[in-house]
Short mmCIF file of N, CA and C in Angstrom, two decimals:
data_model
loop_
_atom_site.label_atom_id
_atom_site.label_comp_id
_atom_site.label_asym_id
_atom_site.label_seq_id
_atom_site.Cartn_x
_atom_site.Cartn_y
_atom_site.Cartn_z
N UNK E 1 50.16 -5.76 -65.97
CA UNK E 1 49.75 -6.29 -64.81
C UNK E 1 49.13 -7.21 -65.10
N UNK E 2 49.47 -8.72 -64.70
CA UNK E 2 48.84 -9.97 -65.03
C UNK E 2 47.28 -9.87 -63.94
N UNK E 3 46.56 -10.82 -63.99
CA UNK E 3 45.34 -10.76 -63.26
C UNK E 3 45.75 -12.29 -62.33
N UNK E 4 45.50 -12.25 -61.67
CA UNK E 4 45.75 -13.77 -60.76
C UNK E 4 44.68 -14.87 -61.18
N UNK E 5 44.86 -15.73 -61.35
CA UNK E 5 44.12 -16.92 -61.66
C UNK E 5 43.01 -16.89 -60.73
N UNK E 6 41.79 -17.29 -60.57
CA UNK E 6 40.57 -17.56 -59.65
C UNK E 6 40.88 -18.82 -58.80
N UNK E 7 40.66 -19.07 -58.07
CA UNK E 7 40.86 -20.37 -57.19
C UNK E 7 39.75 -20.70 -56.90
N UNK E 8 38.76 -19.98 -56.63
CA UNK E 8 37.39 -20.51 -56.43
C UNK E 8 36.17 -20.58 -57.63
N UNK E 9 35.49 -21.13 -57.69
CA UNK E 9 34.29 -21.68 -58.79
C UNK E 9 33.09 -21.31 -58.17
N UNK E 10 32.51 -20.18 -58.55
CA UNK E 10 31.14 -19.60 -57.87
C UNK E 10 30.09 -19.63 -59.04
N UNK E 11 30.26 -20.34 -60.25
CA UNK E 11 29.05 -20.46 -61.30
C UNK E 11 28.21 -20.92 -60.81
N UNK E 12 27.81 -21.77 -59.64
CA UNK E 12 26.83 -22.35 -58.95
C UNK E 12 26.32 -21.80 -57.36
N UNK E 13 26.76 -20.74 -57.11
CA UNK E 13 26.57 -19.78 -56.17
C UNK E 13 25.00 -20.47 -55.57
N UNK E 14 25.11 -20.51 -54.56
CA UNK E 14 25.48 -20.53 -53.36
C UNK E 14 26.37 -21.53 -52.97
N UNK E 15 27.01 -22.54 -53.63
CA UNK E 15 27.63 -23.77 -53.60
C UNK E 15 28.84 -23.17 -54.25
N UNK E 16 29.91 -23.00 -53.71
CA UNK E 16 31.16 -22.11 -54.08
C UNK E 16 32.21 -23.55 -54.09
N UNK E 17 32.90 -23.58 -55.14
CA UNK E 17 34.00 -25.08 -55.26
C UNK E 17 35.60 -24.09 -54.99
N UNK E 18 36.18 -25.07 -54.22
CA UNK E 18 37.88 -24.88 -54.43
C UNK E 18 38.48 -26.18 -54.56
N UNK E 19 39.27 -26.33 -55.80
CA UNK E 19 39.64 -27.52 -55.92
C UNK E 19 41.26 -27.54 -55.45
N UNK E 20 41.37 -28.33 -54.83
CA UNK E 20 43.06 -28.42 -54.21
C UNK E 20 43.93 -28.59 -55.87
N UNK E 21 43.51 -28.56 -56.86
CA UNK E 21 44.39 -28.48 -58.21
C UNK E 21 44.79 -27.12 -58.21
N UNK E 22 43.92 -26.25 -58.13
CA UNK E 22 43.98 -24.82 -58.31
C UNK E 22 45.12 -24.30 -57.39
N UNK E 23 45.67 -25.13 -56.51
CA UNK E 23 46.90 -24.07 -55.46
C UNK E 23 48.26 -23.98 -56.55
N UNK E 24 48.57 -23.05 -56.32
CA UNK E 24 49.90 -22.53 -56.94
C UNK E 24 50.78 -21.73 -55.98
N UNK E 25 52.07 -21.28 -56.07
CA UNK E 25 52.86 -20.87 -55.11
C UNK E 25 52.08 -19.17 -55.11
N UNK E 26 51.62 -18.79 -54.12
CA UNK E 26 51.42 -17.56 -54.10
C UNK E 26 49.83 -17.26 -54.09
N UNK E 27 49.10 -18.73 -54.58
CA UNK E 27 47.75 -18.50 -54.30
C UNK E 27 46.88 -17.72 -53.58
N UNK E 28 47.44 -17.80 -52.20
CA UNK E 28 46.53 -16.95 -50.96
C UNK E 28 46.01 -15.75 -50.93
N UNK E 29 46.94 -14.84 -52.18
CA UNK E 29 46.34 -13.87 -52.35
C UNK E 29 45.01 -13.39 -52.64
N UNK E 30 45.23 -14.53 -53.77
CA UNK E 30 43.93 -14.51 -54.74
C UNK E 30 42.64 -15.06 -54.05
N UNK E 31 43.01 -16.04 -53.12
CA UNK E 31 41.83 -16.97 -52.16
C UNK E 31 41.07 -15.72 -51.32
N UNK E 32 42.20 -14.89 -50.53
CA UNK E 32 41.73 -14.02 -49.74
C UNK E 32 41.10 -13.12 -50.41
N UNK E 33 41.27 -12.53 -51.45
CA UNK E 33 40.64 -11.44 -52.15
C UNK E 33 39.08 -12.28 -52.54
N UNK E 34 38.94 -12.98 -53.07
CA UNK E 34 37.72 -13.85 -53.26
C UNK E 34 37.03 -14.19 -52.14
N UNK E 35 37.67 -14.65 -51.41
CA UNK E 35 36.96 -14.77 -49.96
C UNK E 35 36.33 -13.48 -49.52
N UNK E 36 37.07 -12.44 -49.54
CA UNK E 36 36.37 -11.24 -49.08
C UNK E 36 35.11 -11.03 -49.86
N UNK E 37 35.36 -10.80 -51.14
CA UNK E 37 33.77 -10.53 -52.08
C UNK E 37 32.87 -11.13 -51.73
N UNK E 38 33.02 -12.90 -51.41
CA UNK E 38 31.98 -14.01 -50.91
C UNK E 38 31.42 -13.26 -49.64
N UNK E 39 32.16 -13.04 -48.53
CA UNK E 39 31.79 -12.59 -47.37
C UNK E 39 30.81 -11.06 -47.64
N UNK E 40 31.59 -10.25 -48.44
CA UNK E 40 30.70 -8.70 -49.04
C UNK E 40 29.89 -8.76 -49.28
N UNK E 41 29.48 -10.07 -49.98
CA UNK E 41 27.77 -9.80 -50.85
C UNK E 41 27.00 -10.09 -49.54
N UNK E 42 27.39 -11.04 -48.33
CA UNK E 42 26.47 -10.79 -47.58
C UNK E 42 25.44 -12.17 -47.75
N UNK E 43 25.50 -13.04 -48.43
CA UNK E 43 24.37 -13.88 -48.80
C UNK E 43 25.25 -15.54 -48.54
N UNK E 44 24.28 -16.28 -47.64
CA UNK E 44 24.90 -17.37 -46.86
C UNK E 44 25.49 -18.23 -47.91
N UNK E 45 26.75 -19.22 -48.11
CA UNK E 45 27.09 -20.28 -49.20
C UNK E 45 27.89 -21.32 -48.31
N UNK E 46 27.82 -22.47 -49.03
CA UNK E 46 28.59 -23.70 -48.81
C UNK E 46 30.04 -23.77 -49.56
N UNK E 47 30.88 -23.98 -49.04
CA UNK E 47 32.28 -24.01 -49.66
C UNK E 47 32.69 -25.46 -49.76
N UNK E 48 32.39 -25.88 -50.88
CA UNK E 48 33.21 -27.72 -50.96
C UNK E 48 34.54 -27.64 -51.70
N UNK E 49 35.43 -28.04 -50.97
CA UNK E 49 36.94 -27.82 -51.24
C UNK E 49 37.60 -29.67 -51.44
N UNK E 50 37.85 -30.47 -52.56
CA UNK E 50 37.93 -31.26 -53.28
C UNK E 50 39.39 -31.20 -53.18
N UNK E 51 39.99 -32.15 -52.21
CA UNK E 51 41.66 -32.40 -52.09
C UNK E 51 42.13 -32.87 -53.26
N UNK E 52 43.54 -32.68 -53.24
CA UNK E 52 44.33 -32.97 -54.22
C UNK E 52 45.44 -31.99 -54.73
N UNK E 53 45.83 -32.16 -55.92
CA UNK E 53 46.78 -30.91 -56.25
C UNK E 53 48.00 -30.60 -55.60
N UNK E 54 48.64 -29.67 -55.35
CA UNK E 54 50.13 -29.66 -55.16
C UNK E 54 50.15 -29.43 -53.30
N UNK E 55 51.07 -29.60 -52.98
CA UNK E 55 51.06 -29.01 -51.24
C UNK E 55 51.00 -27.57 -51.16
N UNK E 56 50.52 -27.07 -50.29
CA UNK E 56 50.14 -25.70 -50.40
C UNK E 56 51.35 -25.27 -49.30
N UNK E 57 52.28 -23.67 -49.56
CA UNK E 57 53.37 -23.96 -48.99
C UNK E 57 53.18 -23.01 -47.74
N UNK E 58 54.02 -22.94 -46.95
CA UNK E 58 53.78 -22.46 -45.50
C UNK E 58 53.29 -20.90 -45.67
N UNK E 59 53.78 -19.92 -46.20
CA UNK E 59 53.22 -18.65 -46.49
C UNK E 59 51.83 -18.71 -46.96
N UNK E 60 51.42 -19.40 -47.82
CA UNK E 60 50.01 -19.38 -48.20
C UNK E 60 49.05 -19.99 -47.06
N UNK E 61 49.88 -20.97 -46.34
CA UNK E 61 48.71 -21.16 -45.53
C UNK E 61 48.72 -20.40 -44.56
N UNK E 62 49.87 -20.19 -43.86
CA UNK E 62 50.10 -18.71 -43.08
C UNK E 62 48.74 -17.72 -43.09
N UNK E 63 48.97 -17.22 -44.61
CA UNK E 63 48.34 -16.26 -45.06
C UNK E 63 46.76 -16.36 -44.82
N UNK E 64 46.49 -17.61 -45.41
CA UNK E 64 44.70 -18.02 -45.29
C UNK E 64 44.56 -18.17 -43.93
N UNK E 65 45.29 -19.00 -43.12
CA UNK E 65 44.76 -18.93 -41.53
C UNK E 65 45.00 -17.55 -40.83
N UNK E 66 45.45 -16.55 -41.12
CA UNK E 66 45.25 -15.54 -40.55
C UNK E 66 43.98 -14.53 -41.05
N UNK E 67 44.00 -14.96 -42.20
CA UNK E 67 42.45 -14.29 -43.17
C UNK E 67 41.35 -14.92 -42.35
N UNK E 68 41.52 -16.31 -42.26
CA UNK E 68 40.38 -17.31 -41.35
C UNK E 68 40.25 -16.81 -40.02
N UNK E 69 40.87 -16.45 -39.00
CA UNK E 69 41.07 -16.07 -37.80
C UNK E 69 40.61 -14.52 -37.97
N UNK E 70 41.27 -13.68 -38.70
CA UNK E 70 40.41 -12.43 -38.55
C UNK E 70 39.22 -12.29 -39.00
N UNK E 71 38.64 -13.31 -40.07
CA UNK E 71 37.18 -12.91 -40.29
C UNK E 71 36.23 -13.90 -39.82
N UNK E 72 36.72 -14.37 -38.81
CA UNK E 72 35.96 -15.58 -38.46
C UNK E 72 34.25 -14.84 -37.78
N UNK E 73 34.29 -13.97 -37.34
CA UNK E 73 33.05 -13.62 -36.70
C UNK E 73 32.33 -13.48 -38.49
N UNK E 74 32.63 -12.95 -39.11
CA UNK E 74 32.39 -12.73 -39.91
C UNK E 74 31.42 -13.70 -41.00
N UNK E 75 32.49 -14.59 -41.07
CA UNK E 75 32.38 -15.69 -41.88
C UNK E 75 31.09 -16.24 -41.21
N UNK E 76 30.90 -16.24 -39.89
CA UNK E 76 30.08 -17.27 -39.08
C UNK E 76 28.48 -16.54 -39.86
N UNK E 77 28.36 -15.49 -39.91
CA UNK E 77 26.94 -15.07 -40.81
C UNK E 77 26.72 -15.66 -42.16
N UNK E 78 27.90 -16.00 -42.98
CA UNK E 78 27.99 -15.96 -44.56
C UNK E 78 27.91 -17.70 -45.09
N UNK E 79 29.35 -17.81 -44.43
CA UNK E 79 29.83 -19.53 -44.60
C UNK E 79 29.17 -20.53 -43.58
N UNK E 80 28.05 -21.07 -44.21
CA UNK E 80 27.23 -22.41 -43.51
C UNK E 80 28.13 -23.62 -43.21
N UNK E 81 29.02 -23.91 -44.34
CA UNK E 81 29.70 -24.88 -43.79
C UNK E 81 30.76 -25.06 -44.89
N UNK E 82 31.53 -25.85 -44.66
CA UNK E 82 32.74 -26.32 -45.18
C UNK E 82 33.02 -27.58 -45.36
N UNK E 83 32.75 -28.62 -46.70
CA UNK E 83 32.65 -29.65 -46.81
C UNK E 83 33.74 -30.02 -47.81
N UNK E 84 34.49 -30.91 -47.33
CA UNK E 84 35.87 -31.35 -47.75
C UNK E 84 35.36 -32.70 -48.39
N UNK E 85 36.03 -33.12 -49.56
CA UNK E 85 36.00 -33.81 -50.67
C UNK E 85 37.31 -34.95 -50.65
N UNK E 86 37.41 -35.97 -49.98
CA UNK E 86 38.51 -37.06 -49.90
C UNK E 86 38.17 -38.27 -50.19
N UNK E 87 38.47 -38.91 -51.43
CA UNK E 87 37.75 -40.01 -51.64
C UNK E 87 38.74 -41.14 -51.22
N UNK E 88 40.01 -41.17 -50.54
CA UNK E 88 40.69 -41.91 -49.77
C UNK E 88 40.28 -41.98 -48.51
N UNK E 89 39.78 -43.62 -48.13
CA UNK E 89 39.27 -43.44 -46.55
C UNK E 89 40.21 -43.26 -45.76
N UNK E 90 41.47 -43.43 -45.67
CA UNK E 90 42.55 -43.14 -44.65
C UNK E 90 42.66 -41.78 -44.44
N UNK E 91 43.14 -41.20 -45.39
CA UNK E 91 43.14 -39.45 -45.48
C UNK E 91 42.08 -39.00 -44.90
N UNK E 92 40.64 -39.66 -45.66
CA UNK E 92 39.24 -39.16 -44.71
C UNK E 92 39.43 -39.03 -43.54
N UNK E 93 39.53 -40.48 -43.12
CA UNK E 93 39.91 -40.53 -41.49
C UNK E 93 40.59 -39.75 -40.70
N UNK E 94 41.73 -39.26 -41.17
CA UNK E 94 42.97 -38.19 -40.83
C UNK E 94 42.03 -37.01 -40.90
N UNK E 95 41.71 -36.45 -41.58
CA UNK E 95 40.96 -35.13 -41.64
C UNK E 95 39.92 -35.36 -40.76
N UNK E 96 39.29 -36.07 -41.04
CA UNK E 96 38.03 -36.09 -39.83
C UNK E 96 38.47 -36.01 -38.31
N UNK E 97 39.61 -36.65 -38.30
CA UNK E 97 39.99 -36.13 -36.38
C UNK E 97 40.37 -35.22 -36.09
N UNK E 98 40.82 -34.05 -37.60
CA UNK E 98 41.33 -33.00 -37.41
C UNK E 98 40.29 -31.87 -37.23
N UNK E 99 38.81 -32.16 -37.81
CA UNK E 99 38.19 -31.32 -37.88
C UNK E 99 37.34 -30.61 -36.56
N UNK E 100 37.44 -31.56 -35.58
CA UNK E 100 37.06 -30.63 -34.15
C UNK E 100 37.82 -29.16 -33.98
N UNK E 101 39.31 -29.32 -34.20
CA UNK E 101 40.28 -28.18 -33.81
C UNK E 101 40.11 -27.03 -34.99
N UNK E 102 39.77 -27.73 -36.38
CA UNK E 102 39.41 -26.96 -37.34
C UNK E 102 38.21 -26.03 -37.17
N UNK E 103 36.97 -26.49 -36.49
CA UNK E 103 35.90 -26.02 -36.19
C UNK E 103 36.01 -24.91 -34.85
N UNK E 104 36.93 -25.45 -34.08
CA UNK E 104 37.10 -24.44 -33.00
C UNK E 104 37.96 -23.54 -33.23
N UNK E 105 38.96 -23.30 -34.09
CA UNK E 105 39.73 -22.46 -34.48
C UNK E 105 39.02 -21.22 -35.73
N UNK E 106 37.95 -22.06 -36.54
CA UNK E 106 38.05 -20.86 -37.63
C UNK E 106 36.18 -20.86 -37.57
N UNK E 107 35.55 -21.31 -36.37
CA UNK E 107 34.21 -21.53 -36.29
C UNK E 107 32.93 -21.82 -37.54
N UNK E 108 33.48 -22.24 -38.42
CA UNK E 108 32.37 -22.90 -39.31
C UNK E 108 32.47 -24.12 -39.40
N UNK E 109 31.00 -24.77 -39.25
CA UNK E 109 30.93 -26.24 -39.37
C UNK E 109 31.32 -26.99 -40.68
N UNK E 110 32.00 -28.05 -40.30
CA UNK E 110 32.79 -28.88 -41.48
C UNK E 110 32.74 -30.68 -41.43
N UNK E 111 32.80 -30.75 -42.75
CA UNK E 111 32.31 -32.09 -42.51
C UNK E 111 33.17 -32.55 -43.87
N UNK E 112 33.27 -34.04 -43.94
CA UNK E 112 33.98 -34.79 -44.95
C UNK E 112 32.87 -35.63 -46.05
N UNK E 113 33.42 -35.84 -46.84
CA UNK E 113 32.46 -36.86 -47.79
C UNK E 113 33.32 -37.45 -49.10
N UNK E 114 33.11 -38.82 -49.39
CA UNK E 114 34.01 -39.21 -50.32
C UNK E 114 33.96 -38.91 -51.57
N UNK E 115 32.67 -38.32 -51.91
CA UNK E 115 32.52 -38.17 -53.20
C UNK E 115 31.79 -36.64 -53.62
N UNK E 116 31.94 -36.25 -54.86
CA UNK E 116 31.41 -34.71 -55.28
C UNK E 116 30.06 -34.91 -55.05
N UNK E 117 29.64 -35.81 -55.60
CA UNK E 117 27.93 -35.99 -55.16
C UNK E 117 27.50 -35.81 -53.43
N UNK E 118 27.88 -36.59 -53.00
CA UNK E 118 27.62 -36.44 -51.61
C UNK E 118 28.00 -35.45 -51.03
N UNK E 119 28.82 -34.47 -51.31
CA UNK E 119 29.27 -33.23 -51.04
C UNK E 119 28.09 -32.47 -51.18
N UNK E 120 27.86 -32.71 -52.48
CA UNK E 120 26.86 -31.76 -53.26
C UNK E 120 25.60 -31.84 -52.19
N UNK E 121 25.18 -32.83 -51.89
CA UNK E 121 23.95 -33.28 -51.42
C UNK E 121 23.73 -32.76 -49.81
N UNK E 122 24.75 -32.65 -49.57
CA UNK E 122 25.26 -32.32 -48.00
C UNK E 122 25.13 -30.70 -48.38
N UNK E 123 26.00 -30.07 -49.14
CA UNK E 123 25.58 -28.77 -49.40
C UNK E 123 23.90 -28.34 -49.51
N UNK E 124 23.60 -28.57 -50.56
CA UNK E 124 22.27 -28.43 -50.93
C UNK E 124 21.02 -28.38 -49.47
N UNK E 125 21.47 -29.83 -48.61
CA UNK E 125 20.88 -29.87 -47.34
C UNK E 125 21.18 -28.67 -46.26
N UNK E 126 22.28 -28.18 -46.34
CA UNK E 126 22.78 -27.21 -45.18
C UNK E 126 22.42 -25.81 -45.66
N UNK E 127 22.10 -25.63 -47.19
CA UNK E 127 21.49 -24.39 -47.58
C UNK E 127 19.82 -24.35 -47.38
N UNK E 128 19.71 -25.60 -47.29
CA UNK E 128 17.66 -25.91 -47.29
C UNK E 128 17.42 -25.81 -45.82
N UNK E 129 18.53 -25.65 -44.59
CA UNK E 129 18.28 -25.24 -43.29
C UNK E 129 18.69 -26.04 -42.49
N UNK E 130 19.49 -27.45 -43.03
CA UNK E 130 20.01 -28.61 -42.22
C UNK E 130 21.43 -27.68 -41.63
N UNK E 131 21.69 -28.90 -40.53
CA UNK E 131 22.95 -28.77 -40.25
C UNK E 131 23.89 -29.92 -40.29
N UNK E 132 25.12 -29.60 -40.46
CA UNK E 132 26.03 -30.40 -40.67
C UNK E 132 25.95 -31.42 -39.68
N UNK E 133 26.30 -30.93 -38.77
CA UNK E 133 26.08 -32.09 -37.43
C UNK E 133 24.87 -33.14 -37.52
N UNK E 134 23.94 -32.78 -37.88
CA UNK E 134 22.68 -33.70 -38.18
C UNK E 134 22.78 -34.69 -39.25
N UNK E 135 24.00 -34.44 -40.58
CA UNK E 135 24.09 -35.09 -41.47
C UNK E 135 25.33 -36.64 -41.28
N UNK E 136 25.79 -36.60 -40.25
CA UNK E 136 26.82 -37.41 -40.07
C UNK E 136 26.35 -38.81 -39.53
#
């Protein structure tokens, strides 16, 4: 039995990274299992999502969406923020327009940044007690 590749980089926990390039058909099972582990540890963390890579399948998106809705309350105590890295200003603006609905649906504060460095700085700010809303 082969093990699924990891999709989250937890080497710098409590900053967790998810690179869109790690998306593969059926990856959502690994994504959900890893998120279960992160939430189970009970320690606050920030997730940085780096755009790019293949398009997510409808099945993977649906499975992740169900997981997020099912774990909305639990995530509220551990996932302090989701920070999207999107270098393209047009794509970033489109994403920013969608964030209020995503925050409402999943309950996690979200923001976008153009660079990895800016996302890391925001992550450290949030982990130190700052709020995403104060950094915009």
